[in-house]
Amino acid sequence: MKKHKNSPPNIVYGLHTVMATIQFQPERCKKLLIARQAESKELVSLARQMGVDVESVDRDYLERVFHAGKDAQGVV
């Protein structure tokens, strides 16, 4: 599981990592936070289909709160 060294525990980020977690372990997912500029229709659709709440946020919010840099691809 991809984690930034300063991220809070149990946080995953990055398009492919988050998508795989939602697809194969949806019970572990509380909410998908996705940067407005990075919205992936496929990821949002999958999250909603699997019952995961989706919230569109500013990218700087992800960086500030989750210490998610460019490798997060705007997805936490």
Short mmCIF file of C-alpha atoms in Angstrom, two decimals:
data_model
loop_
_atom_site.label_atom_id
_atom_site.label_comp_id
_atom_site.label_asym_id
_atom_site.label_seq_id
_atom_site.Cartn_x
_atom_site.Cartn_y
_atom_site.Cartn_z
CA MET A 1 0.00 0.00 0.00
CA LYS A 2 1.42 3.35 -1.02
CA LYS A 3 1.80 5.80 1.87
CA HIS A 4 3.66 9.06 2.29
CA LYS A 5 5.91 9.00 5.34
CA ASN A 6 4.01 11.95 6.92
CA SER A 7 0.49 10.78 6.02
CA PRO A 8 -1.90 9.88 8.83
CA PRO A 9 -2.23 6.12 9.40
CA ASN A 10 -4.56 4.13 7.17
CA ILE A 11 -4.51 6.69 4.36
CA VAL A 12 -3.83 5.53 0.82
CA TYR A 13 -3.24 7.76 -2.16
CA GLY A 14 -2.47 7.63 -5.86
CA LEU A 15 -4.91 6.79 -8.62
CA HIS A 16 -4.09 3.10 -9.07
CA THR A 17 -3.63 2.33 -5.36
CA VAL A 18 -6.90 4.00 -4.39
CA MET A 19 -8.77 2.37 -7.27
CA ALA A 20 -7.49 -1.08 -6.32
CA THR A 21 -8.38 -0.54 -2.65
CA ILE A 22 -11.92 0.54 -3.52
CA GLN A 23 -12.35 -2.32 -5.97
CA PHE A 24 -10.91 -5.15 -3.89
CA GLN A 25 -11.28 -3.96 -0.28
CA PRO A 26 -14.22 -1.52 -0.26
CA GLU A 27 -14.89 -2.23 3.42
CA ARG A 28 -11.63 -0.41 4.24
CA CYS A 29 -12.72 2.76 2.45
CA LYS A 30 -14.46 5.51 4.38
CA LYS A 31 -14.29 8.32 1.84
CA LEU A 32 -12.65 9.19 -1.47
CA LEU A 33 -11.17 12.67 -1.58
CA ILE A 34 -10.39 13.77 -5.10
CA ALA A 35 -8.94 17.05 -6.32
CA ARG A 36 -11.31 18.97 -8.56
CA GLN A 37 -8.67 19.15 -11.29
CA ALA A 38 -7.97 15.41 -11.11
CA GLU A 39 -11.52 14.06 -11.21
CA SER A 40 -11.56 10.65 -12.81
CA LYS A 41 -15.07 9.67 -13.90
CA GLU A 42 -14.09 6.01 -13.72
CA LEU A 43 -12.80 6.28 -10.15
CA VAL A 44 -15.75 8.35 -8.93
CA SER A 45 -18.18 5.92 -10.56
CA LEU A 46 -16.44 2.92 -8.99
CA ALA A 47 -16.43 4.55 -5.55
CA ARG A 48 -20.12 5.34 -5.71
CA GLN A 49 -20.93 1.85 -7.00
CA MET A 50 -19.05 0.33 -4.04
CA GLY A 51 -20.77 2.62 -1.53
CA VAL A 52 -17.81 4.88 -0.82
CA ASP A 53 -18.56 8.57 -0.18
CA VAL A 54 -16.90 10.95 -2.65
CA GLU A 55 -15.80 14.48 -1.85
CA SER A 56 -14.30 16.90 -4.36
CA VAL A 57 -11.68 19.16 -2.74
CA ASP A 58 -8.90 21.56 -3.67
CA ARG A 59 -5.53 19.94 -4.32
CA ASP A 60 -3.85 22.18 -1.74
CA TYR A 61 -6.23 20.77 0.90
CA LEU A 62 -4.91 17.26 0.18
CA GLU A 63 -1.34 18.49 0.43
CA ARG A 64 -1.96 20.46 3.62
CA VAL A 65 -4.03 17.89 5.54
CA PHE A 66 -2.62 14.60 4.23
CA HIS A 67 0.85 15.73 3.14
CA ALA A 68 0.00 14.27 -0.26
CA GLY A 69 2.43 15.49 -2.90
CA LYS A 70 2.38 15.07 -6.66
CA ASP A 71 2.63 11.29 -6.38
CA ALA A 72 -0.88 11.31 -4.85
CA GLN A 73 -2.22 12.38 -8.26
CA GLY A 74 -4.95 14.35 -6.51
CA VAL A 75 -6.54 11.21 -5.02
CA VAL A 76 -6.67 10.22 -1.32
#
